Amino acid sequence: SQQNKEYQVYNHGEIGFNSRQELARLVNLLALGEAPGLVIFYDGVNDIYTHCPKDAEIPGHGEVETIRSALNHSQQSRIFIKQAAHILAGHIVQLVRRSVNYGRKNPGRVRVCATDASRANLVAAILMETWQQAHTLVEEAGGRFVAILQPHAYVGSPRLDHLGEKLLTEEWGRDAVAVYR
């Protein structure tokens, strides 16, 4: 780090990763013999974005339904390879779109955490369990684990005037309040 020359800092995250994907990355790094010093998980927002839509698989990630649909429709390996290439290309386009429109209303997805307390509790419980598993893995490997719940624009009373434009929908905000409580 530029602030402290004693630390070597590595960012192993990816845009849009939720806590379960971070846990998978951690497992892979440990399997490769990476020795953890201090491991920080900074989560919450993507877990809500990924798991609060009604059709979301829990735990999972945002592309589960796209991949499942492609697999169900491909009967031969030739078709599968074409579908996989199409999904990959589509995924790249989606990543670019998400970076521009992150959090804006997606009319095709109904969000349910705000109206379904059991769903909101499940999303929160999975986040906490994921952090607990990461904590155990890191500590057993001799490292130190820190989990940080990301701030959310609709939780608390943050200053938002510097954002200039509303980045989040109220519906997503209600989900955040339900999960973060």
XYZ file of C-alpha atoms in Angstrom:
181
model
C 0.000 0.000 0.000
C 1.129 3.552 -0.608
C 0.131 4.495 2.942
C 2.073 1.738 4.662
C 5.011 0.121 2.900
C 4.816 -2.905 5.231
C 1.644 -4.129 3.511
C 1.200 -5.739 0.129
C -2.425 -5.150 -0.881
C -4.267 -7.378 -3.359
C -7.805 -6.775 -4.567
C -9.282 -10.166 -5.462
C -12.816 -8.831 -5.955
C -14.744 -8.442 -9.171
C -17.443 -5.996 -10.156
C -20.779 -7.370 -9.041
C -19.386 -10.128 -6.785
C -21.572 -11.015 -3.844
C -20.258 -12.552 -0.625
C -20.681 -16.159 -1.827
C -18.547 -15.476 -4.902
C -15.917 -13.849 -2.683
C -15.931 -16.951 -0.475
C -15.376 -19.134 -3.551
C -12.462 -16.904 -4.598
C -11.007 -17.179 -1.094
C -11.259 -20.990 -1.176
C -9.484 -21.021 -4.546
C -6.671 -18.788 -3.275
C -6.198 -20.924 -0.173
C -6.170 -24.087 -2.326
C -3.366 -22.517 -4.375
C -1.344 -22.021 -1.208
C -1.880 -18.271 -0.799
C -1.091 -17.333 2.779
C -3.621 -14.835 4.088
C -2.507 -11.973 6.284
C -5.478 -9.689 6.672
C -8.559 -10.585 4.586
C -11.334 -8.008 4.268
C -14.796 -8.741 2.889
C -16.783 -5.586 2.046
C -20.327 -6.769 1.348
C -24.034 -6.185 1.502
C -25.095 -4.136 -1.512
C -24.459 -6.828 -4.150
C -26.000 -9.504 -1.919
C -29.233 -7.476 -1.824
C -29.079 -6.736 -5.544
C -28.494 -10.429 -6.350
C -30.768 -12.198 -3.865
C -33.808 -9.945 -3.426
C -35.371 -10.385 -6.885
C -38.257 -12.870 -6.675
C -36.767 -15.172 -9.336
C -33.232 -15.188 -7.836
C -31.709 -18.470 -6.745
C -30.439 -18.281 -3.174
C -27.541 -18.521 -2.763
C -26.491 -17.752 -6.269
C -25.492 -15.012 -8.626
C -27.239 -12.872 -11.191
C -26.517 -15.096 -14.193
C -27.924 -18.402 -12.887
C -31.182 -18.194 -14.847
C -29.419 -17.153 -18.076
C -27.000 -20.079 -17.837
C -29.726 -22.562 -16.843
C -31.903 -21.465 -19.759
C -29.052 -21.874 -22.223
C -28.213 -25.327 -20.874
C -31.828 -26.476 -21.095
C -32.098 -25.374 -24.711
C -28.866 -26.885 -25.994
C -29.218 -30.496 -27.097
C -25.832 -31.038 -28.712
C -22.347 -29.969 -27.730
C -22.072 -27.806 -30.864
C -25.147 -25.861 -29.809
C -23.875 -25.673 -26.231
C -20.586 -24.116 -27.356
C -22.466 -21.536 -29.426
C -24.723 -20.770 -26.456
C -21.767 -20.483 -24.076
C -20.048 -18.040 -26.442
C -23.291 -16.068 -26.720
C -23.693 -15.990 -22.925
C -20.120 -14.844 -22.455
C -20.554 -12.060 -25.004
C -23.868 -11.110 -23.410
C -22.301 -11.167 -19.956
C -19.593 -8.734 -21.046
C -22.245 -6.420 -22.491
C -24.240 -6.697 -19.233
C -21.175 -5.826 -17.163
C -20.659 -2.695 -19.219
C -24.351 -1.788 -18.923
C -24.327 -2.440 -15.178
C -21.333 -0.208 -14.692
C -23.312 2.583 -16.361
C -26.779 1.787 -14.969
C -25.835 0.085 -11.692
C -28.840 -0.216 -9.423
C -31.374 1.420 -11.713
C -34.789 -0.078 -12.175
C -34.908 -3.376 -14.048
C -38.535 -3.721 -15.147
C -38.255 -7.483 -15.687
C -37.406 -8.344 -12.067
C -39.740 -8.099 -9.102
C -37.900 -7.390 -5.854
C -39.360 -9.015 -2.728
C -37.187 -8.497 0.373
C -39.126 -5.402 1.440
C -42.425 -7.287 1.417
C -41.209 -10.743 2.452
C -39.502 -10.713 5.850
C -38.456 -14.358 5.544
C -36.638 -13.598 2.270
C -34.921 -10.542 3.775
C -33.877 -12.599 6.814
C -32.554 -15.365 4.547
C -30.436 -12.889 2.552
C -29.015 -11.459 5.795
C -28.444 -14.937 7.284
C -26.581 -16.129 4.183
C -24.355 -13.055 4.294
C -23.569 -13.664 7.977
C -22.963 -17.401 7.443
C -20.698 -16.663 4.475
C -18.678 -14.257 6.597
C -18.466 -16.872 9.363
C -17.149 -19.479 6.905
C -14.602 -17.021 5.505
C -13.549 -16.101 9.056
C -12.998 -19.757 9.942
C -10.987 -20.469 6.778
C -8.779 -17.397 7.164
C -8.113 -17.921 10.872
C -7.310 -21.624 10.345
C -4.790 -20.551 7.687
C -3.157 -18.165 10.169
C -4.688 -14.927 8.952
C -7.045 -12.318 10.306
C -10.540 -11.732 8.902
C -12.570 -8.521 8.895
C -16.113 -8.204 7.534
C -17.510 -4.778 6.684
C -21.177 -4.154 5.905
C -21.272 -1.708 3.014
C -23.114 1.538 3.523
C -26.298 1.914 1.477
C -27.859 5.161 0.297
C -31.284 4.204 1.654
C -30.113 3.062 5.090
C -29.502 5.688 7.736
C -29.147 9.341 6.827
C -26.225 9.555 4.422
C -25.343 12.690 2.499
C -26.224 12.012 -1.150
C -26.096 15.449 -2.775
C -22.624 14.751 -4.166
C -24.039 11.930 -6.320
C -25.869 14.398 -8.543
C -28.268 11.798 -9.930
C -30.393 9.203 -8.203
C -28.453 5.965 -8.662
C -30.718 3.608 -6.749
C -34.408 2.860 -7.000
C -36.675 3.266 -3.996
C -37.704 -0.380 -4.412
C -34.085 -1.489 -4.027
C -33.766 0.903 -1.106
C -36.700 -0.719 0.690
C -35.030 -4.117 0.156
C -31.810 -2.762 1.689
C -33.627 -1.478 4.761
C -35.353 -4.864 5.170
C -32.107 -6.853 4.886
C -29.899 -4.481 6.915
C -32.298 -4.220 9.866
